[in-house]
Amino acid sequence: MPEPVLLKLGGSVLTRKGGPGTVRHENLAMISREIAGHARVPLLIVHGAGSCGHPEADRFRLMEGLTGQNLEGVFTTHLAVSKLNSIVVTSLRKEGIEAIGLHPLDSCYAENGRIVSMECRHIREMLSQGIVPVLHGDVVMDGIKGATIVSGDQIVSYLGRALRFGRIGLATDVPGVLAGDTVIPVLTPQTIGQVRIGSSRYTDVTGGMEGKIRELLELARSGTCSEIFHVDQTGAFLDGRPHGGTVVRGG
Amino acid sequence: MPEPVLLKLGGSVLTRKGGPGTVRHENLAMISREIAGHARVPLLIVHGAGSCGHPEADRFRLMEGLTGQNLEGVFTTHLAVSKLNSIVVTSLRKEGIEAIGLHPLDSCYAENGRIVSMECRHIREMLSQGIVPVLHGDVVMDGIKGATIVSGDQIVSYLGRALRFGRIGLATDVPGVLAGDTVIPVLTPQTIGQVRIGSSRYTDVTGGMEGKIRELLELARSGTCSEIFHVDQTGAFLDGRPHGGTVVRGG
């Protein structure tokens, strides 16, 4: 099969992060049409949790792991992000994309906040059959902390190393990695020290733009480059046209 | 942690197999109360799909694998069994059980109809934290056939070998394995040839009672014994009291 493309949809383009867990249905419908119009299979999609899941993870203090008092938080947080995943999958299927939701809680094992083990052979088979797997940021079990929150960006970084992708793109609510008002065209592990990273509009439990860049630099070190761009440029990325964003690559 | 117990709930005790995909809500509520009253964690539950999923799998001919015409059947069948899983989990949580649904499509990879690979470390962590994972018969990706149907009984057989369980029990709509009207108290790989197995009331795509015994004999050959009993005896099984059913064990 041709090398698949991995597209990450930021939580902030799918939900309103400022308010309660509200899905931005019009944005989602627009993105789904864009993907249907420009993408070819094999394609894998990962989305962030945005405001669906972060408030629950905060309320049960899941970033600190399981404490004996917050076991219910695993179910409650997973339910919130699973509902968003189901809405995303439904929207993609409405546009004719053969999307199927896959929940990281069901297939990942982490240690101290990092995924160390995840079944991937079924994902490869889905890609080769033309199914579009749709994964997401989730709560996952953790052998050290009991449970932890794994961001969509960490899923991208893990899958980017476990499977072979031709291209990896991250659609966000900003035009790329910003230094002041200017998009940094190329970031490498060598140049990251020279720039002061602007943040995404809202912070979240998984680290916002800084967390994203940390994941992508780890991916770059293992030899896989990735691209960050504004969600309005999703079609341009899928077509392979210039998108005015940032490329994160090895030195 | 103490050795966990694995309880399998037959599809026919949760749904009406004769008619369309109807859940037997009263039965399910009764079973959930019975489990809450008699079980201790660590506990893992697997349930069959019953009439939720089997009609879809039949309609899309998923037992023959992917043909290029039936890709949609993966999503549709998975959706049907996932809905049943969600109803089962909700019913268990209503009784105070810390249940979380886990979908085999998300974590299993099969070859020619048999699971060959499945992430299990997160399941072990759930068990050690007091979470009750609830798995089910499902469609899963298959490296030879594209996709296949994996019964709840095959999940029991796989997990019975991958994890270490103190006891494994299967609650069904019959009092045990029957030879005519009589329950066979003990079945082994040696004695199976001497008995003519009566069937469950309704056949299904995954082989009914014969399929179940095939899975349990495979488990027995690997040194793990299991018990089949009528669902009304679930409390007796969980307490370790006599349940009048069948024990399947090595020679």
Coordinates of C-alpha atoms in Angstrom, one line a residue:
Chain A
M1 CA 0.0 0.0 0.0
P2 CA 1.1 3.7 -0.5
E3 CA 2.6 5.3 2.6
P4 CA -0.4 6.6 4.7
V5 CA -1.0 10.2 5.8
L6 CA -1.6 11.1 9.4
L7 CA -3.8 14.1 10.1
K8 CA -4.1 15.5 13.6
L9 CA -7.1 17.8 14.3
G10 CA -6.4 20.0 17.3
G11 CA -8.9 19.9 20.2
S12 CA -9.4 23.7 19.9
V13 CA -10.6 23.5 16.3
L14 CA -13.3 20.9 17.3
T15 CA -14.5 22.3 20.6
R16 CA -14.8 25.7 22.4
K17 CA -12.0 25.6 25.0
G18 CA -13.1 28.7 26.8
G19 CA -16.6 27.5 27.7
P20 CA -18.0 24.1 28.8
G21 CA -17.5 21.1 26.6
T22 CA -19.2 22.4 23.4
V23 CA -18.5 20.9 20.0
R24 CA -17.9 23.4 17.1
H25 CA -20.3 21.5 14.8
E26 CA -20.0 23.9 11.9
N27 CA -16.2 23.8 12.0
L28 CA -16.3 20.0 12.2
A29 CA -18.6 19.8 9.2
M30 CA -16.3 22.1 7.2
I31 CA -13.2 20.0 8.1
S32 CA -15.0 16.8 7.2
R33 CA -15.9 18.1 3.8
E34 CA -12.3 19.4 3.3
I35 CA -10.9 15.9 4.2
A36 CA -13.4 14.2 1.9
G37 CA -12.5 16.5 -0.9
H38 CA -8.7 16.4 -0.6
A39 CA -7.6 13.2 1.2
R40 CA -6.9 9.8 -0.3
V41 CA -6.7 6.6 1.7
P42 CA -4.6 5.3 3.5
L43 CA -5.3 8.0 6.0
L44 CA -5.3 8.0 9.8
I45 CA -6.8 10.7 11.9
V46 CA -6.0 11.7 15.5
H47 CA -8.0 14.4 17.3
G48 CA -7.5 16.3 20.6
A49 CA -10.0 16.3 23.4
G50 CA -10.4 20.0 23.6
S51 CA -13.0 21.0 26.3
C52 CA -14.5 17.4 26.1
G53 CA -12.5 15.5 28.7
H54 CA -10.1 18.2 30.0
P55 CA -12.6 19.5 32.6
E56 CA -13.3 15.9 33.8
A57 CA -9.6 15.1 33.9
D58 CA -9.0 18.3 35.9
R59 CA -11.9 17.6 38.3
F60 CA -10.7 14.1 39.1
R61 CA -7.0 15.3 39.1
L62 CA -6.1 12.5 36.8
M63 CA -2.8 14.1 35.8
E64 CA -1.6 13.1 39.3
G65 CA -2.6 9.5 38.6
L66 CA -5.0 7.3 40.7
T67 CA -5.2 8.2 44.3
G68 CA -7.7 5.7 45.6
Q69 CA -10.3 8.5 45.6
N70 CA -10.6 9.2 41.9
L71 CA -11.2 5.8 40.2
E72 CA -14.5 7.0 38.8
G73 CA -12.6 9.7 36.8
V74 CA -11.3 7.1 34.4
F75 CA -14.8 6.2 33.3
T76 CA -16.1 9.8 33.3
T77 CA -13.2 11.3 31.4
H78 CA -13.1 8.4 28.9
L79 CA -16.9 8.8 28.3
A80 CA -16.5 12.5 27.6
V81 CA -13.7 12.1 25.0
S82 CA -15.4 9.0 23.5
K83 CA -18.6 11.1 22.9
L84 CA -16.5 13.7 21.0
N85 CA -14.8 10.8 19.0
S86 CA -18.2 9.5 18.1
I87 CA -19.4 12.9 16.9
V88 CA -16.2 13.3 14.8
V89 CA -16.6 9.8 13.2
T90 CA -20.3 10.4 12.4
S91 CA -19.4 13.7 10.7
L92 CA -16.6 12.0 8.6
R93 CA -18.9 9.1 7.6
K94 CA -21.6 11.6 6.5
E95 CA -19.0 12.8 3.9
G96 CA -18.4 9.3 2.7
I97 CA -15.2 8.6 4.7
E98 CA -15.0 5.0 6.0
A99 CA -14.1 6.2 9.5
I100 CA -14.0 4.0 12.6
G101 CA -13.2 5.3 16.1
L102 CA -10.4 3.6 18.1
H103 CA -10.1 4.5 21.8
P104 CA -6.5 4.6 23.3
L105 CA -7.9 3.5 26.7
D106 CA -8.7 0.1 25.0
S107 CA -5.3 -0.5 23.4
C108 CA -2.6 1.5 25.2
Y109 CA -0.5 0.9 28.3
A110 CA 1.6 3.8 29.7
E111 CA 4.3 4.2 32.4
N112 CA 4.7 7.5 34.1
G113 CA 2.6 9.4 31.6
R114 CA 4.3 7.9 28.4
I115 CA 2.8 5.2 26.2
V116 CA 5.2 2.2 26.3
S117 CA 3.0 -0.4 24.7
M118 CA 0.1 -0.3 22.2
E119 CA -1.4 -2.9 19.7
C120 CA -0.8 -1.5 16.2
R121 CA -1.2 -4.5 13.8
H122 CA -5.0 -4.0 13.5
I123 CA -4.4 -0.3 12.7
R124 CA -2.0 -1.3 9.9
E125 CA -4.7 -3.7 8.6
M126 CA -7.4 -1.0 8.7
L127 CA -5.1 1.3 6.7
S128 CA -4.5 -1.3 4.1
Q129 CA -8.2 -2.1 3.8
G130 CA -9.1 1.6 3.2
I131 CA -10.6 2.1 6.7
V132 CA -9.8 5.5 8.3
P133 CA -9.0 4.9 12.0
V134 CA -9.9 7.9 14.2
L135 CA -7.9 8.0 17.5
H136 CA -8.0 10.7 20.2
G137 CA -6.4 12.1 23.3
D138 CA -7.7 9.8 26.2
V139 CA -7.1 8.6 29.7
V140 CA -5.0 5.4 29.7
M141 CA -3.9 2.9 32.3
D142 CA -0.4 3.6 33.7
G143 CA 1.7 1.0 35.4
I144 CA 3.4 3.6 37.7
K145 CA 0.6 6.2 38.2
G146 CA -2.4 3.9 37.9
A147 CA -3.9 6.1 35.1
T148 CA -2.7 9.1 33.1
I149 CA -3.8 11.5 30.4
V150 CA -2.3 11.0 27.0
S151 CA -2.7 13.9 24.6
G152 CA -3.6 13.5 20.9
D153 CA -0.1 14.8 20.2
Q154 CA 1.5 11.9 22.2
I155 CA -0.6 9.5 20.1
V156 CA 0.7 11.1 16.9
S157 CA 4.3 10.9 18.2
Y158 CA 3.9 7.2 19.2
L159 CA 2.1 6.1 16.0
G160 CA 4.6 8.2 13.9
R161 CA 7.3 5.9 15.3
A162 CA 5.3 2.6 15.4
L163 CA 3.9 2.9 11.8
R164 CA 5.4 4.3 8.7
F165 CA 3.7 7.5 7.5
G166 CA 4.5 9.4 4.2
R167 CA 3.3 12.7 5.8
I168 CA 2.2 13.9 9.2
G169 CA 0.2 17.1 9.5
L170 CA -1.3 18.9 12.5
A171 CA -4.3 21.3 11.9
T172 CA -4.5 23.9 14.7
D173 CA -6.2 27.2 15.5
V174 CA -2.9 29.2 14.7
P175 CA -1.1 29.4 11.4
G176 CA 2.0 27.5 12.7
V177 CA 4.5 27.8 15.5
L178 CA 4.7 31.5 16.2
A179 CA 7.6 33.7 17.4
G180 CA 5.7 36.9 18.1
D181 CA 3.4 37.3 15.1
T182 CA 5.7 35.5 12.7
V183 CA 5.4 31.8 11.7
I184 CA 8.6 29.9 12.2
P185 CA 9.0 28.0 8.8
V186 CA 11.3 25.3 10.1
L187 CA 12.0 24.0 13.6
T188 CA 14.6 21.4 14.5
P189 CA 16.0 20.0 17.8
Q190 CA 19.0 22.4 17.1
T191 CA 17.0 25.6 16.5
I192 CA 14.3 25.1 19.2
G193 CA 16.6 26.8 21.9
Q194 CA 16.7 30.0 19.8
V195 CA 13.0 30.7 19.7
R196 CA 10.4 31.7 22.3
I197 CA 7.3 29.7 21.6
G198 CA 4.0 31.6 21.5
S199 CA 1.1 29.6 23.1
S200 CA -2.2 28.4 21.7
R201 CA -5.1 30.6 22.6
Y202 CA -6.0 28.5 25.6
T203 CA -3.9 26.2 27.8
D204 CA -4.9 22.7 28.5
V205 CA -3.8 19.8 30.8
T206 CA -1.6 18.3 28.1
G207 CA 0.6 21.3 27.5
G208 CA -0.8 23.2 24.5
M209 CA 1.7 24.3 21.8
E210 CA 4.7 23.6 23.9
G211 CA 3.6 20.1 24.6
K212 CA 2.9 19.6 20.9
I213 CA 6.4 20.8 19.9
R214 CA 8.0 18.5 22.5
E215 CA 6.2 15.5 20.9
L216 CA 7.0 16.6 17.4
L217 CA 10.7 17.1 18.2
E218 CA 10.8 13.6 19.6
L219 CA 9.3 12.4 16.4
A220 CA 11.9 14.4 14.4
R221 CA 14.8 12.9 16.3
S222 CA 13.6 9.5 15.2
G223 CA 13.7 10.7 11.6
T224 CA 10.0 11.6 10.9
C225 CA 9.1 15.2 10.0
S226 CA 5.8 16.8 10.6
E227 CA 3.9 20.0 9.6
I228 CA 1.8 22.4 11.7
F229 CA -0.7 24.7 9.9
H230 CA -4.0 26.5 10.4
V231 CA -7.0 24.3 10.0
D232 CA -8.2 26.4 7.0
Q233 CA -5.0 25.0 5.2
T234 CA -6.0 21.4 5.7
G235 CA -6.9 20.9 2.0
A236 CA -3.6 22.5 1.0
F237 CA -1.7 20.1 3.3
L238 CA -3.6 17.1 2.0
D239 CA -2.9 18.2 -1.6
G240 CA 0.8 18.7 -0.8
R241 CA 0.5 22.5 -1.6
P242 CA 2.2 25.3 0.5
H243 CA 0.2 25.9 3.7
G244 CA 2.3 28.7 5.3
G245 CA 2.9 26.7 8.4
T246 CA 5.9 25.2 10.3
V247 CA 7.8 22.1 9.4
V248 CA 9.4 20.2 12.4
R249 CA 12.3 18.0 11.2
G250 CA 15.6 16.6 12.3
G251 CA 18.8 18.7 12.2
Chain B
M1 CA -3.3 -8.8 43.9
P2 CA -5.5 -11.9 44.4
E3 CA -6.0 -14.0 41.3
P4 CA -8.9 -12.4 39.3
V5 CA -12.2 -14.1 38.4
L6 CA -13.4 -14.1 34.8
L7 CA -17.2 -14.2 34.3
K8 CA -18.6 -14.7 30.8
L9 CA -22.2 -13.7 30.2
G10 CA -23.8 -15.5 27.2
G11 CA -25.3 -13.4 24.5
S12 CA -28.6 -15.4 24.9
V13 CA -29.0 -14.4 28.5
L14 CA -28.6 -10.7 27.6
T15 CA -30.6 -10.5 24.3
R16 CA -33.5 -12.3 22.6
K17 CA -31.8 -14.4 19.9
G18 CA -35.1 -15.4 18.2
G19 CA -36.2 -11.8 17.4
P20 CA -34.5 -8.6 16.3
G21 CA -31.6 -7.2 18.5
T22 CA -33.6 -6.8 21.7
V23 CA -31.9 -6.5 25.0
R24 CA -33.4 -8.4 27.9
H25 CA -33.2 -5.5 30.3
E26 CA -34.8 -7.3 33.3
N27 CA -32.4 -10.2 33.0
L28 CA -29.5 -7.8 32.8
A29 CA -30.6 -5.9 35.8
M30 CA -31.0 -9.1 37.8
I31 CA -27.5 -10.3 36.7
S32 CA -26.0 -7.0 37.6
R33 CA -27.5 -7.2 41.1
E34 CA -26.3 -10.8 41.5
I35 CA -22.7 -9.8 40.5
A36 CA -22.8 -6.7 42.8
G37 CA -24.0 -8.9 45.6
H38 CA -21.5 -11.8 45.2
A39 CA -18.4 -10.7 43.3
R40 CA -15.2 -9.3 44.6
V41 CA -12.6 -7.5 42.6
P42 CA -10.4 -8.3 40.7
L43 CA -13.1 -9.3 38.3
L44 CA -13.2 -9.3 34.5
I45 CA -16.4 -9.7 32.5
V46 CA -16.8 -10.8 28.9
H47 CA -20.2 -10.9 27.2
G48 CA -21.5 -12.4 24.0
A49 CA -23.2 -10.3 21.3
G50 CA -26.4 -12.3 21.1
S51 CA -28.8 -10.8 18.6
C52 CA -26.9 -7.4 18.7
G53 CA -24.3 -7.8 16.0
H54 CA -25.0 -11.3 14.7
P55 CA -27.7 -10.1 12.2
E56 CA -25.3 -7.3 11.0
A57 CA -22.4 -9.8 10.7
D58 CA -24.7 -12.1 8.7
R59 CA -26.0 -9.4 6.5
F60 CA -22.5 -8.2 5.5
R61 CA -21.2 -11.8 5.4
L62 CA -18.3 -10.8 7.6
M63 CA -17.6 -14.5 8.5
E64 CA -16.2 -14.7 4.9
G65 CA -13.9 -11.8 5.6
L66 CA -13.7 -8.5 3.6
T67 CA -14.7 -8.9 0.0
G68 CA -14.3 -5.3 -1.3
Q69 CA -18.1 -4.9 -1.1
N70 CA -18.7 -5.2 2.7
L71 CA -16.3 -2.7 4.3
E72 CA -19.2 -0.8 5.9
G73 CA -20.1 -4.0 7.8
V74 CA -17.1 -3.5 10.1
F75 CA -18.5 -0.2 11.4
T76 CA -22.1 -1.3 11.4
T77 CA -21.5 -4.6 13.3
H78 CA -19.1 -3.0 15.7
L79 CA -21.6 -0.2 16.4
A80 CA -24.3 -2.8 17.2
V81 CA -22.2 -4.8 19.7
S82 CA -20.7 -1.6 21.2
K83 CA -24.2 -0.4 22.0
L84 CA -25.0 -3.6 23.9
N85 CA -21.6 -3.2 25.7
S86 CA -22.6 0.3 26.7
I87 CA -25.9 -1.0 28.1
V88 CA -24.2 -3.8 30.0
V89 CA -21.6 -1.3 31.5
T90 CA -24.3 1.2 32.5
S91 CA -26.3 -1.6 34.2
L92 CA -23.3 -2.8 36.2
R93 CA -22.3 0.8 37.2
K94 CA -25.8 1.4 38.4
E95 CA -25.2 -1.4 41.0
G96 CA -21.9 0.2 42.1
I97 CA -19.5 -1.9 40.0
E98 CA -16.6 0.2 38.6
A99 CA -17.1 -1.3 35.1
I100 CA -15.4 0.1 32.0
G101 CA -16.2 -1.3 28.4
L102 CA -13.2 -2.4 26.3
H103 CA -13.8 -3.1 22.6
P104 CA -11.8 -6.0 21.0
L105 CA -11.8 -4.2 17.6
D106 CA -9.7 -1.5 19.3
S107 CA -7.0 -3.9 20.7
C108 CA -7.0 -7.2 18.8
Y109 CA -5.4 -8.5 15.7
A110 CA -6.5 -11.8 14.2
E111 CA -5.3 -14.2 11.5
N112 CA -7.7 -16.5 9.8
G113 CA -10.4 -16.0 12.4
R114 CA -8.1 -16.5 15.5
I115 CA -6.7 -13.7 17.7
V116 CA -2.9 -13.7 17.4
S117 CA -2.1 -10.4 19.1
M118 CA -3.8 -8.3 21.8
E119 CA -2.6 -5.6 24.2
C120 CA -3.2 -6.9 27.7
R121 CA -1.0 -4.9 30.0
H122 CA -3.7 -2.2 30.5
I123 CA -6.2 -4.9 31.4
R124 CA -3.9 -6.2 34.1
E125 CA -3.5 -2.7 35.4
M126 CA -7.3 -2.2 35.5
L127 CA -7.7 -5.4 37.4
S128 CA -5.1 -4.4 40.0
Q129 CA -6.8 -1.0 40.4
G130 CA -10.2 -2.5 41.0
I131 CA -11.7 -1.5 37.7
V132 CA -13.9 -4.3 36.1
P133 CA -13.1 -4.4 32.4
V134 CA -16.1 -5.5 30.3
L135 CA -15.1 -7.0 26.9
H136 CA -17.4 -8.6 24.3
G137 CA -17.7 -10.6 21.1
D138 CA -16.8 -8.2 18.2
V139 CA -15.6 -7.8 14.7
V140 CA -11.8 -7.5 14.6
M141 CA -9.2 -6.9 11.8
D142 CA -7.7 -10.0 10.3
G143 CA -4.4 -10.1 8.4
I144 CA -5.6 -13.0 6.2
K145 CA -9.4 -12.3 5.8
G146 CA -9.3 -8.5 6.2
A147 CA -11.8 -8.8 9.1
T148 CA -13.5 -11.6 11.1
I149 CA -15.9 -12.2 13.9
V150 CA -14.4 -13.1 17.2
S151 CA -16.9 -14.6 19.7
G152 CA -17.0 -13.8 23.4
D153 CA -15.9 -17.4 24.0
Q154 CA -12.7 -16.9 21.9
I155 CA -12.0 -13.7 24.0
V156 CA -12.3 -15.9 27.2
S157 CA -10.0 -18.5 25.7
Y158 CA -7.4 -15.9 24.7
L159 CA -7.5 -13.9 27.9
G160 CA -7.5 -17.1 29.9
R161 CA -4.1 -17.9 28.5
A162 CA -2.7 -14.3 28.4
L163 CA -3.6 -13.4 32.0
R164 CA -3.8 -15.6 35.1
F165 CA -7.3 -16.2 36.4
G166 CA -8.2 -18.0 39.6
R167 CA -11.5 -19.1 38.2
I168 CA -13.3 -18.8 34.9
G169 CA -17.1 -19.2 34.7
L170 CA -19.6 -19.0 31.8
A171 CA -23.2 -18.1 32.5
T172 CA -25.6 -19.5 29.9
D173 CA -29.3 -20.2 29.2
V174 CA -28.8 -23.9 29.9
P175 CA -27.7 -25.6 33.1
G176 CA -24.4 -26.9 31.7
V177 CA -23.2 -29.0 28.8
L178 CA -26.1 -31.4 28.2
A179 CA -26.1 -35.0 26.9
G180 CA -29.8 -35.4 26.3
D181 CA -31.5 -33.9 29.4
T182 CA -28.5 -34.6 31.7
V183 CA -25.7 -32.2 32.6
I184 CA -22.3 -33.6 32.0
P185 CA -20.4 -32.8 35.3
V186 CA -16.9 -33.0 33.9
L187 CA -15.6 -32.6 30.3
T188 CA -12.0 -33.2 29.3
P189 CA -10.2 -33.4 25.9
Q190 CA -10.2 -37.2 26.5
T191 CA -14.0 -37.6 27.2
I192 CA -15.3 -35.1 24.6
G193 CA -15.4 -37.8 21.9
Q194 CA -17.7 -40.0 24.0
V195 CA -20.6 -37.5 24.3
R196 CA -23.0 -36.0 21.9
I197 CA -23.3 -32.3 22.7
G198 CA -26.8 -30.8 22.9
S199 CA -27.0 -27.2 21.4
S200 CA -28.0 -23.9 22.9
R201 CA -31.5 -22.9 22.1
Y202 CA -30.5 -20.9 19.0
T203 CA -27.6 -21.2 16.7
D204 CA -25.4 -18.2 16.0
V205 CA -22.5 -17.2 13.6
T206 CA -19.9 -18.1 16.2
G207 CA -20.9 -21.7 16.8
G208 CA -23.2 -21.9 19.9
M209 CA -22.4 -24.5 22.5
E210 CA -20.1 -26.5 20.2
G211 CA -18.0 -23.4 19.6
K212 CA -18.0 -22.6 23.3
I213 CA -16.7 -26.1 24.2
R214 CA -14.0 -26.0 21.5
E215 CA -12.7 -22.8 23.1
L216 CA -12.8 -24.1 26.6
L217 CA -11.1 -27.4 25.7
E218 CA -8.3 -25.3 24.1
L219 CA -8.1 -23.4 27.4
A220 CA -8.1 -26.7 29.4
R221 CA -5.2 -28.1 27.3
S222 CA -3.2 -25.0 28.3
G223 CA -3.9 -25.9 32.0
T224 CA -6.8 -23.6 32.8
C225 CA -10.2 -25.1 33.8
S226 CA -13.5 -23.4 33.4
E227 CA -17.1 -23.9 34.5
I228 CA -20.4 -23.6 32.5
F229 CA -23.6 -23.1 34.5
H230 CA -27.1 -21.6 34.2
V231 CA -27.2 -17.8 34.6
D232 CA -29.4 -18.2 37.7
Q233 CA -26.4 -19.9 39.4
T234 CA -24.1 -16.9 38.9
G235 CA -24.2 -16.0 42.6
A236 CA -23.3 -19.6 43.5
F237 CA -20.4 -19.6 41.1
L238 CA -19.1 -16.3 42.4
D239 CA -19.4 -17.6 46.0
G240 CA -17.6 -20.8 45.1
R241 CA -20.7 -22.9 45.9
P242 CA -22.0 -25.9 43.8
H243 CA -23.9 -24.7 40.7
G244 CA -24.9 -28.0 39.1
G245 CA -23.1 -27.2 35.9
T246 CA -20.1 -28.6 33.9
V247 CA -16.4 -28.2 34.6
V248 CA -14.1 -28.3 31.6
R249 CA -10.6 -29.3 32.5
G250 CA -7.4 -31.0 31.3
G251 CA -7.2 -34.9 31.4

